[in-house]
Tab-separated table of C-alpha atoms in Angstrom:
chain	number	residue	atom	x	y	z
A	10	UNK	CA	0.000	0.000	0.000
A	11	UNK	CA	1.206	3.456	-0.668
A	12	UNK	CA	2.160	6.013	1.853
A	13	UNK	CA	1.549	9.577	2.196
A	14	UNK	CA	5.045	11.623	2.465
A	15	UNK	CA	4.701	13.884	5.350
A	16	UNK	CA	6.271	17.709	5.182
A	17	UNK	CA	8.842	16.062	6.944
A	18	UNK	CA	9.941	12.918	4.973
A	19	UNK	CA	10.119	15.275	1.929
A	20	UNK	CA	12.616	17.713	3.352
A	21	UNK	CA	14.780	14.598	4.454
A	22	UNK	CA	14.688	13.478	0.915
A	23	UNK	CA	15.512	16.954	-0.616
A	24	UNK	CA	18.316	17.359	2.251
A	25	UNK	CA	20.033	13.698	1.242
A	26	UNK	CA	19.528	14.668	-2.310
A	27	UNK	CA	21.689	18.106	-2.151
A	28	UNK	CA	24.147	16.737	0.259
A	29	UNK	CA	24.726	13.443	-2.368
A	30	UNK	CA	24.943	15.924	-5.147
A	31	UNK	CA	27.866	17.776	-2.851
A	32	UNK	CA	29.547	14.518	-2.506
A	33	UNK	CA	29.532	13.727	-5.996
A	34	UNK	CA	30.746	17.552	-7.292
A	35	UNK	CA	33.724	15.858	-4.589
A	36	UNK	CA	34.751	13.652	-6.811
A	37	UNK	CA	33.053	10.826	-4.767
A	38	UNK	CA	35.970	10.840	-2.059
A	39	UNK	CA	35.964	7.645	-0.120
A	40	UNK	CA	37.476	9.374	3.118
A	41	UNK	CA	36.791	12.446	5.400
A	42	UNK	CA	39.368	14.691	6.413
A	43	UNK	CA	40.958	13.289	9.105
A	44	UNK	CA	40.779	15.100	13.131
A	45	UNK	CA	43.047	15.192	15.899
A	46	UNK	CA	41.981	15.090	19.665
A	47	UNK	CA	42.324	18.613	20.008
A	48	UNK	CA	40.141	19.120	17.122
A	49	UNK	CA	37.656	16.932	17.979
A	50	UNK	CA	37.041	18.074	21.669
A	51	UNK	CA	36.592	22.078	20.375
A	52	UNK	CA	34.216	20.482	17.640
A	53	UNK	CA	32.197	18.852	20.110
A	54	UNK	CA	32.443	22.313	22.692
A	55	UNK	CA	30.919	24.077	20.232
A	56	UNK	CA	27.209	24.757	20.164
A	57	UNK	CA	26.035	24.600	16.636
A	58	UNK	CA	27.821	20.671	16.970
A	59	UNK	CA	25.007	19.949	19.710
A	60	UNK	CA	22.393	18.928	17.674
A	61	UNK	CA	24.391	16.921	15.266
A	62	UNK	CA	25.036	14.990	18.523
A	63	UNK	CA	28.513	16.755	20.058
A	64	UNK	CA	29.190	17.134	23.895
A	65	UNK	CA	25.648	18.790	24.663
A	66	UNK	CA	25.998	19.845	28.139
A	67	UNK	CA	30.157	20.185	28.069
A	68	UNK	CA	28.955	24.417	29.029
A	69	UNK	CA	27.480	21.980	32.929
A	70	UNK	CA	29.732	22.443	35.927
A	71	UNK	CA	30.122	19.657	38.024
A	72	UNK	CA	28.604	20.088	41.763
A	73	UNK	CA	31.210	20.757	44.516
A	74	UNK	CA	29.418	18.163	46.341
A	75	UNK	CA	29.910	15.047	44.215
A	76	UNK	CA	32.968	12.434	45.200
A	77	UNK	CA	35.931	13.568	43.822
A	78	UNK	CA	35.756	10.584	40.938
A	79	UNK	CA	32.718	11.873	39.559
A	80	UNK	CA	31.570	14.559	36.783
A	81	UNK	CA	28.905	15.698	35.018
A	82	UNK	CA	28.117	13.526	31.696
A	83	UNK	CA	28.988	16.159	28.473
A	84	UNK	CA	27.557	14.405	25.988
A	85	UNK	CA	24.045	13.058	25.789
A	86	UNK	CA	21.555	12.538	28.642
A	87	UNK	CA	18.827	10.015	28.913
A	88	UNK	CA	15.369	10.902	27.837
A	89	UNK	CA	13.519	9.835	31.010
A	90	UNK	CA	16.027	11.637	33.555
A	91	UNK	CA	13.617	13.901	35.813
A	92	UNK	CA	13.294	17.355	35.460
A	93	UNK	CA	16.588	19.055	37.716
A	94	UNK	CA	18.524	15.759	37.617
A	95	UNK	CA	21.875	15.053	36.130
A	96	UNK	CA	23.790	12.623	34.697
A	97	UNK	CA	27.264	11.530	35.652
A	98	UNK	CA	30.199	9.584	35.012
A	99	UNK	CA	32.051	7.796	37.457
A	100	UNK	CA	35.445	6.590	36.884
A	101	UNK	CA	36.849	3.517	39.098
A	102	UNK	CA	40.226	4.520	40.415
A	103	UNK	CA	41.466	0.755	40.232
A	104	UNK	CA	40.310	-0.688	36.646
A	105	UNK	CA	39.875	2.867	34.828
A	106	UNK	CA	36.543	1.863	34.095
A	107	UNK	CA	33.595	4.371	33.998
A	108	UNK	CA	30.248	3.937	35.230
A	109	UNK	CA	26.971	5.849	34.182
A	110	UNK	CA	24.534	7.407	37.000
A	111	UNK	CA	21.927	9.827	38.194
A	112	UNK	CA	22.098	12.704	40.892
A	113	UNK	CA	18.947	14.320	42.182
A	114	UNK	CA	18.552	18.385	43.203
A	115	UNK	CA	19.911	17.378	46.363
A	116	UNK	CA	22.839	15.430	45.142
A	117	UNK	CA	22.014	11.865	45.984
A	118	UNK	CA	23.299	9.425	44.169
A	119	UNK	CA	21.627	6.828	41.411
A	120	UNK	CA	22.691	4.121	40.200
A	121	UNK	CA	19.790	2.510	38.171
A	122	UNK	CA	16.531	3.708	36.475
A	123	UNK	CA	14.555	1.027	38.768
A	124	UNK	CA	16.024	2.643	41.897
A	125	UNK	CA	14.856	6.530	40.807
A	126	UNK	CA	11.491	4.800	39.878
A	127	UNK	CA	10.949	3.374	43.566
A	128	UNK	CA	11.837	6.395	45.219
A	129	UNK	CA	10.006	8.740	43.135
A	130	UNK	CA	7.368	5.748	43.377
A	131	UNK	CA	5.925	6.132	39.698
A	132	UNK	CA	7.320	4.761	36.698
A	133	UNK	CA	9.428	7.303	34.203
A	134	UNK	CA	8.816	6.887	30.385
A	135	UNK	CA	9.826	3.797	28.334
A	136	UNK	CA	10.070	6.102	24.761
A	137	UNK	CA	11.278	9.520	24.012
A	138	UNK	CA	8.337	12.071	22.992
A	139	UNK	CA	7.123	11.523	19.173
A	140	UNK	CA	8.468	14.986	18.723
A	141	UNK	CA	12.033	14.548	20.103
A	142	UNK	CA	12.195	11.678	18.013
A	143	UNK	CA	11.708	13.491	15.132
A	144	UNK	CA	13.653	16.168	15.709
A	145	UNK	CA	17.125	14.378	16.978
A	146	UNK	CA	16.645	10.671	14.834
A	147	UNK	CA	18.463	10.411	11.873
A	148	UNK	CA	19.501	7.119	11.643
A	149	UNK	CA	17.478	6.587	8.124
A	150	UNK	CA	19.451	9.254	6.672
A	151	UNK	CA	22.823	8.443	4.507
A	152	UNK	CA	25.414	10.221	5.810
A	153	UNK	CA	28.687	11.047	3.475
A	154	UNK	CA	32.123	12.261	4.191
A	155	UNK	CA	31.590	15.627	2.689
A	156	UNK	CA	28.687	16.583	5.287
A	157	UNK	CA	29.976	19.620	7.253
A	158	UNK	CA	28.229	17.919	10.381
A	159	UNK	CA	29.995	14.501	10.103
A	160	UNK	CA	32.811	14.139	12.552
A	161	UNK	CA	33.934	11.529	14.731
A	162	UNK	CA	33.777	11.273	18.372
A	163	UNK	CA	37.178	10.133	20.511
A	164	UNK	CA	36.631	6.572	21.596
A	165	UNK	CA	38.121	6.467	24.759
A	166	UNK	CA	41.293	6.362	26.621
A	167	UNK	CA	42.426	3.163	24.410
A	168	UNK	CA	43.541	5.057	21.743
A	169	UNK	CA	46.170	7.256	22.248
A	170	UNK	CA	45.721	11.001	21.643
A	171	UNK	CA	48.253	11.366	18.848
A	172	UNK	CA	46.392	8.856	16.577
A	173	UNK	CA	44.199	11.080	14.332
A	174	UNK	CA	40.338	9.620	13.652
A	175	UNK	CA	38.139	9.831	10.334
A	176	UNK	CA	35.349	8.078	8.349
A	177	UNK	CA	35.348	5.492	5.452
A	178	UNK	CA	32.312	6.151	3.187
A	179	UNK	CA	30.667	2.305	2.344
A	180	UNK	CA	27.522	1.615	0.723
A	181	UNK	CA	26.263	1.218	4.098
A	182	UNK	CA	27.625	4.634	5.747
A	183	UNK	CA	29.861	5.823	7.590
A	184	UNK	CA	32.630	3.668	8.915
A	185	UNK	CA	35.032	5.237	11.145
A	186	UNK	CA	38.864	4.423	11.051
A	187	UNK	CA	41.827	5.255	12.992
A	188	UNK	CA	45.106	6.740	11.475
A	189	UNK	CA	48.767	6.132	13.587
A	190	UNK	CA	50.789	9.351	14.258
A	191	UNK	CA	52.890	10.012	11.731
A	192	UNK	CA	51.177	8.088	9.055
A	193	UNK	CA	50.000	8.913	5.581
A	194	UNK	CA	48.891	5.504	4.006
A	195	UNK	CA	47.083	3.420	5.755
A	196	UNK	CA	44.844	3.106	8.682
A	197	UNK	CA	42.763	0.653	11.251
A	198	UNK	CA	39.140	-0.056	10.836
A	199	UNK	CA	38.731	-1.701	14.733
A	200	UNK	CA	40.088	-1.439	17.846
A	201	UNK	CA	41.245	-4.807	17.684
A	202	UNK	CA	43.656	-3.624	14.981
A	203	UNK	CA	44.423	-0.489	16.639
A	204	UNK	CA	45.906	-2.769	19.765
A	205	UNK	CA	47.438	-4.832	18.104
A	206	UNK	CA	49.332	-2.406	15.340
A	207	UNK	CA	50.271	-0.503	18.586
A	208	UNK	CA	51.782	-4.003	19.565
A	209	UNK	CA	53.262	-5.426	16.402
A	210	UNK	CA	53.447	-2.943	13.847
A	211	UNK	CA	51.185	-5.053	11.861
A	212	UNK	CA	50.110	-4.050	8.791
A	213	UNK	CA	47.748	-1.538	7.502
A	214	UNK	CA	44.453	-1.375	5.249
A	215	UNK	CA	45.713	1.065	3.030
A	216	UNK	CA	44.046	4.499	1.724
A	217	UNK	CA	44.702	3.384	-1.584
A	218	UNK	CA	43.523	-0.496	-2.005
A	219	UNK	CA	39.695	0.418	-2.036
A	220	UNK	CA	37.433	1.725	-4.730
A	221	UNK	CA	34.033	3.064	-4.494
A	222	UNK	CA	31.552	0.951	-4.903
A	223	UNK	CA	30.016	2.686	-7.835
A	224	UNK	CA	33.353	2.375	-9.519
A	225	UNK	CA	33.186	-1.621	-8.610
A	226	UNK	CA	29.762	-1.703	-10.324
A	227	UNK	CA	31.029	0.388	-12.912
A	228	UNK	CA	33.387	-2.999	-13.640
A	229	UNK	CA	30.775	-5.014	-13.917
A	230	UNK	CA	28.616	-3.076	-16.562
A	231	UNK	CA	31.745	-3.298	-18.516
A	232	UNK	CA	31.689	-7.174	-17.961
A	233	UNK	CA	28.562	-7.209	-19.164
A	234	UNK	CA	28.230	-5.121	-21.940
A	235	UNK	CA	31.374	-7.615	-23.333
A	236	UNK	CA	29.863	-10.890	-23.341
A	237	UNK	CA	26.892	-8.733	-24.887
A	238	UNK	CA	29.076	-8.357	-28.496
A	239	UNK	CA	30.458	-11.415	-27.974
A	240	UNK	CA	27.050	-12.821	-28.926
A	241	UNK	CA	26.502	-14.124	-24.870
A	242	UNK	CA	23.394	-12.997	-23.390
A	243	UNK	CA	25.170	-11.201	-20.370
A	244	UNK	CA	25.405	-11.946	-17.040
A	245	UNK	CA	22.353	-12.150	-14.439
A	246	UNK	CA	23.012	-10.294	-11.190
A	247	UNK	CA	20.231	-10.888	-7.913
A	248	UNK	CA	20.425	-9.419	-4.469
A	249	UNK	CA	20.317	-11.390	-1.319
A	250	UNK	CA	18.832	-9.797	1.919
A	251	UNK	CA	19.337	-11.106	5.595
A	252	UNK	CA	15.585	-12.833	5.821
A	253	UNK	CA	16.930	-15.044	2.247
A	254	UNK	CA	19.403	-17.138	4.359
A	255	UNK	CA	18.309	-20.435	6.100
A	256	UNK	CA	19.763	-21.890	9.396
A	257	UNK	CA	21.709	-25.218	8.641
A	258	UNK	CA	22.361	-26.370	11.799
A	259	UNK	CA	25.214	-29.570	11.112
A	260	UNK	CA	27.219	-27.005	9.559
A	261	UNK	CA	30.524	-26.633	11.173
A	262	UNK	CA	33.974	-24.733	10.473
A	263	UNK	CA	36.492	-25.939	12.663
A	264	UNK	CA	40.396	-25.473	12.940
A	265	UNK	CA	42.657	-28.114	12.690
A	266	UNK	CA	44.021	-30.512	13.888
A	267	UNK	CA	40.856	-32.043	15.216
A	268	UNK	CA	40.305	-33.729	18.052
A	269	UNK	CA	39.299	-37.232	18.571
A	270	UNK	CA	35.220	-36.413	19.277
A	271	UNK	CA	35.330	-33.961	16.300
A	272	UNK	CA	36.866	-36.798	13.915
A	273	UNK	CA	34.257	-39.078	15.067
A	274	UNK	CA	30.974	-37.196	14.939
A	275	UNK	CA	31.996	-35.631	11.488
A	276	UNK	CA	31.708	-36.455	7.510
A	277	UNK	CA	35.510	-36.778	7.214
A	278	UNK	CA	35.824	-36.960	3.417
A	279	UNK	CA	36.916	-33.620	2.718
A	280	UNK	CA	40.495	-34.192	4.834
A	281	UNK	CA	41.714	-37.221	2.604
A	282	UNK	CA	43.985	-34.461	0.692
A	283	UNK	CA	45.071	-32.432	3.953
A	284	UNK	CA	48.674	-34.060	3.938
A	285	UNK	CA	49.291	-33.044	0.069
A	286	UNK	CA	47.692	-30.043	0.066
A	287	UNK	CA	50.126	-29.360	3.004
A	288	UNK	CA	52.984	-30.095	1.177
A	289	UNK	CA	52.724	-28.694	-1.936
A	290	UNK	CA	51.674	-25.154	0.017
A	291	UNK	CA	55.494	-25.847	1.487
A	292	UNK	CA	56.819	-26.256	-1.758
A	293	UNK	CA	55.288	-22.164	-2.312
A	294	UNK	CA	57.231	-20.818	0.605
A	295	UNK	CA	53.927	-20.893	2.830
A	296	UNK	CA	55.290	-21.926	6.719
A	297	UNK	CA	52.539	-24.255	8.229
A	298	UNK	CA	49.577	-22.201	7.793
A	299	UNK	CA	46.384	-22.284	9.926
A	300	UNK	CA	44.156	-24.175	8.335
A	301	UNK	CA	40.258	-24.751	8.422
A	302	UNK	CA	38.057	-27.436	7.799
A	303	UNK	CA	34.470	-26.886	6.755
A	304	UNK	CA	31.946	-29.910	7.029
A	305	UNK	CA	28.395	-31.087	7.852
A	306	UNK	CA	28.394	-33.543	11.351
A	307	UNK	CA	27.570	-36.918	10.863
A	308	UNK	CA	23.367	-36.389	11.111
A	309	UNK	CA	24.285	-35.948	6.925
A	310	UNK	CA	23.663	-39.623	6.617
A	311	UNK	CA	19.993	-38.814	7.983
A	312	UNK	CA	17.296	-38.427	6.019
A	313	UNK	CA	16.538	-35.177	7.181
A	314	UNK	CA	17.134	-33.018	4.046
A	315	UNK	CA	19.778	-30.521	4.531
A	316	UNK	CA	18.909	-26.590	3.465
A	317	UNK	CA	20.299	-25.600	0.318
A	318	UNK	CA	22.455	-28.794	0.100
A	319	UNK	CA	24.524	-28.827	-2.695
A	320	UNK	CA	25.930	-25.118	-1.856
A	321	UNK	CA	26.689	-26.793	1.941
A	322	UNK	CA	28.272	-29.949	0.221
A	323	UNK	CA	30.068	-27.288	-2.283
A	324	UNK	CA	31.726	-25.115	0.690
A	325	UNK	CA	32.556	-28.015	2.930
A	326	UNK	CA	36.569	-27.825	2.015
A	327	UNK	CA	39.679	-26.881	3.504
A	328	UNK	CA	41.072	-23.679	3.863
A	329	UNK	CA	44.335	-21.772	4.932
A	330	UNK	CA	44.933	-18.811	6.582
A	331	UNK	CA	46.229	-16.237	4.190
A	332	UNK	CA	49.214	-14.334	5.279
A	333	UNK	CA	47.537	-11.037	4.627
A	334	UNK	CA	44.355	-9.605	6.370
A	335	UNK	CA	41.036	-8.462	5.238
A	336	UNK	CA	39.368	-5.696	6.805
A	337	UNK	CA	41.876	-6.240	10.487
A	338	UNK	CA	40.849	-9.993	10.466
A	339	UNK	CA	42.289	-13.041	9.327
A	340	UNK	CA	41.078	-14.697	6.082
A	341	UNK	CA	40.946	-18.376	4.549
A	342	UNK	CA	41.303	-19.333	0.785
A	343	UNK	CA	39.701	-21.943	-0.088
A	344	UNK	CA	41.921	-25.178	-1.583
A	345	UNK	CA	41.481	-28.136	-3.168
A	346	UNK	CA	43.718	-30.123	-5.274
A	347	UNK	CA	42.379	-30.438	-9.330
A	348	UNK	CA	41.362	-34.300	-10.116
A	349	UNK	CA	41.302	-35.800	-13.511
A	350	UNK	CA	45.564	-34.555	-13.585
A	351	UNK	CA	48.028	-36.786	-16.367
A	352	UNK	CA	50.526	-37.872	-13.814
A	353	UNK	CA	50.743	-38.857	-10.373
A	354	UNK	CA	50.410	-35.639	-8.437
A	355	UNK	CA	47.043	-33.469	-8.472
A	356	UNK	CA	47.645	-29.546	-8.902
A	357	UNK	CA	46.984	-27.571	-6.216
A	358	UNK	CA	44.068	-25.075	-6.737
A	359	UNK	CA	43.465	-21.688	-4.362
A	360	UNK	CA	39.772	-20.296	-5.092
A	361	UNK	CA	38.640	-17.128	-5.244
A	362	UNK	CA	36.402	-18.348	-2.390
A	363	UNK	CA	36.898	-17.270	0.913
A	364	UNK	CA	35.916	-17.164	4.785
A	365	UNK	CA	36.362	-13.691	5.338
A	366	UNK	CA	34.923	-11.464	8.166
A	367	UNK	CA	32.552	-8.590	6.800
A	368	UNK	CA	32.437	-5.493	9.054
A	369	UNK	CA	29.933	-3.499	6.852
A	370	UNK	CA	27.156	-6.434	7.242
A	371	UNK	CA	28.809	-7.577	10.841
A	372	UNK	CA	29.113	-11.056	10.246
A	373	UNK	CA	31.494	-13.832	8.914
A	374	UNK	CA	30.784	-14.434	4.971
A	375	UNK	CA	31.798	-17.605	3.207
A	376	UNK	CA	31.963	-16.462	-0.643
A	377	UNK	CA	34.279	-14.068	-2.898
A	378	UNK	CA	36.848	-12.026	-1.179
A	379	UNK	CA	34.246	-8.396	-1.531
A	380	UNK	CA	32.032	-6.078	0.739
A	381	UNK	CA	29.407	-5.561	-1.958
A	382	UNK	CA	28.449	-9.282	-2.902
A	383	UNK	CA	26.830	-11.834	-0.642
A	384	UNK	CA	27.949	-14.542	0.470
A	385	UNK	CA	26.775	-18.178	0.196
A	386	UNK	CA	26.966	-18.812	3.665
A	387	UNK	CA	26.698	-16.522	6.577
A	388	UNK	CA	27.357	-16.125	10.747
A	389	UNK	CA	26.071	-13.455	12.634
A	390	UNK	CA	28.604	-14.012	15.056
A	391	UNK	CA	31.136	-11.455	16.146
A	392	UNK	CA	33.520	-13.787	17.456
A	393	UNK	CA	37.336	-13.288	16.949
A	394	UNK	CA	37.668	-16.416	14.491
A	395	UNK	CA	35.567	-18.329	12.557
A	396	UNK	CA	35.806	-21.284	14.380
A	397	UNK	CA	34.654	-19.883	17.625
A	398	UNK	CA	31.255	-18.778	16.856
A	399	UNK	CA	28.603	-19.807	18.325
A	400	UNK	CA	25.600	-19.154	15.761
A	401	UNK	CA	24.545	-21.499	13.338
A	402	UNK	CA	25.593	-20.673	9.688
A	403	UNK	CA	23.000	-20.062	7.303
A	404	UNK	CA	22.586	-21.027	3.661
A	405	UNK	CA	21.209	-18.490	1.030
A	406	UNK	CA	18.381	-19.840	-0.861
A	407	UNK	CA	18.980	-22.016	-4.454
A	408	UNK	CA	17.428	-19.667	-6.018
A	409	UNK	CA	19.409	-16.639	-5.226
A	410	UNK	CA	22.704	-18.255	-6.922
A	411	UNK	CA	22.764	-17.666	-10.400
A	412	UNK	CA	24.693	-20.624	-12.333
């Protein structure tokens, strides 16, 4: 059914509309300009940065009265907190770490909505007011790096103050990154890779790998338009959305080697190359990779059918861990070694199929090695590695996969 746009909707339309068309006179620029500390903190001081969600009560002085390890809260306050109230931090002297609570006009202290509740003794609103809503919500509107409001706001005291902080545009928004002192070409997506960069010196995604992903479609139009003159019909391109994946719950990914339960309550087939694929990965230069097994448990000789089958059956393989990183997290190529071979030894084959982690959908992909296509199987589990998640994986439907 069709909706009525309100006066409202409209202006949010014409506003994205003008600030795309600013981006594009850009040049399309994939990164904002990047901030230091300093910067940041008088950004967020001053006034007109308020609404666009900066320190909104830094201009509060905090009470004489309060313990010595608490302030006032500069940034956003809750939208139930009783008229005269304020909102705090408190920071542990011990562990560093800082808690969130409530004083009233006379200074006591709160810890928990439940406990102003019961001594107010009536219950304080669930949901901001409709109109505050309106006013302050703009998480349906596409934010780009050449938006004079968009900045970024310091993470905390894990990142050291030299660093400098900007945003990544992505199809999906904003993605904000973190750029070492000193440091011109390359930057950190998480704070895992922050940590550990700051540790190691590892490696960094670099300004320059990445193209927009109108540039990536751009490719394929070309692609098509090829095998057009070339008397093919051109390829067929469909879109999978979260709700088109189904649950397969005897998937597994696991991390060799196994152990003696695993090897038993598994379909083992897959591992009968392991010890050549091994060697001949040597024979490249590559130094006993980590490697990854993918594979249904043993409830595949059921007769319960399994969803989307023969793309499980096609992704249950072996995998190493690539020396390089995608997007601060490790990544597995898919191997195999090529049957049907004149000769005694079987060539070794690396895919262009991965197990990748996917920070602009939040969850582990199993598919090609890029942001903008789906994958054939998904887990919307944060954990560190693939192996440790918890989640089942999910399947995308037959139908999505074009052959």
């Amino acid at each position: 059914a069709a909706h009525k746009l309100d006066f409202h909707t409209l202006a949010a339309m014409a506003d994205e509309a003008e600030r795309r068309a600013k981006w594009e006179k850009a040049g399309s620029p994939l990164f904002s300009r990047l901030w230091t500390y300093e910067q940041i903190q008088q950004k967020m001081r001053d006034p007109s940065s308020r609404k666009a969600g900066g320190l909104q009560n830094a201009h509060l002085k905090t009470p004489k009265e309060w313990p010595s390890d608490t302030k006032i809260d500069p940034g956003r306050w809750v939208f139930w907190l009783p008229e005269g109230w304020k909102q705090a931090k408190r920071t542990q002297e011990e562990s560093g770490k800082v808690l969130t609570c409530y004083f009233n006009e006379e200074n006591r202290r709160f810890w928990h909505k439940r406990d102003i509740e019961k001594f107010l003794g009536y219950e304080l609103e669930e949901r901001p007011p409709k109109e505050e809503k309106a006013e302050d919500d703009d998480t349906t509107t596409k934010k780009y790096v050449t938006d004079d409001d968009v900045f970024p706001r310091w993470p905390g005291d894990w990142l050291p103050r030299d660093w400098r902080l900007g945003f990544r545009e992505l199809p999906s928004g904003l993605h904000r990154i973190h750029v070492p002192p000193n440091q011109e070409e390359g930057f950190c997506y998480h704070r895992a890779g922050v940590l550990e960069y700051i540790q190691t010196g590892r490696k960094l995604s670099s300004f320059g790998t990445s193209l927009p992903a109108e540039e990536k479609w751009g490719h394929v139009e070309i692609k098509k338009r090829k095998h057009k003159r070339d008397g093919w019909p051109g390829r067929q391109y469909k879109f999978a959305k979260a709700d088109d994946y189904l649950e397969v719950k005897t998937f597994r990914v696991l991390k060799l080697p196994l152990s003696e339960e695993e090897e038993n309550n598994l379909w083992m087939e897959t591992l009968a190359d392991f010890q050549e694929i091994q060697e001949q990965l040597r024979e490249r230069g590559f130094e006993d990779p980590t490697f990854l097994l993918t594979t249904l448990t043993n409830s595949k000789q059921s007769k319960e059918p399994v969803p989307g089958q023969k793309i499980v059956e096609r992704m249950c393989s072996l995998w190493y861990c690539r020396p390089d990183d995608f997007c601060e997290k490790q990544c597995y190529q898919r191997v195999f070694l090529k049957e049907e071979q004149i000769g005694s030894k079987k060539d070794l084959i690396c895919s262009d199929t991965h197990i990748f982690w996917s920070p602009q959908y939040n969850c582990w992909k199993i598919g090609r090695l890029n942001e903008d296509m789906a994958g054939y199987l998904r887990c919307d589990d944060p954990a560190q590695f693939p192996w440790e998640t918890k989640k089942d994986w999910k399947v995308v439907e037959t139908h999505l996969c074009v052959p």
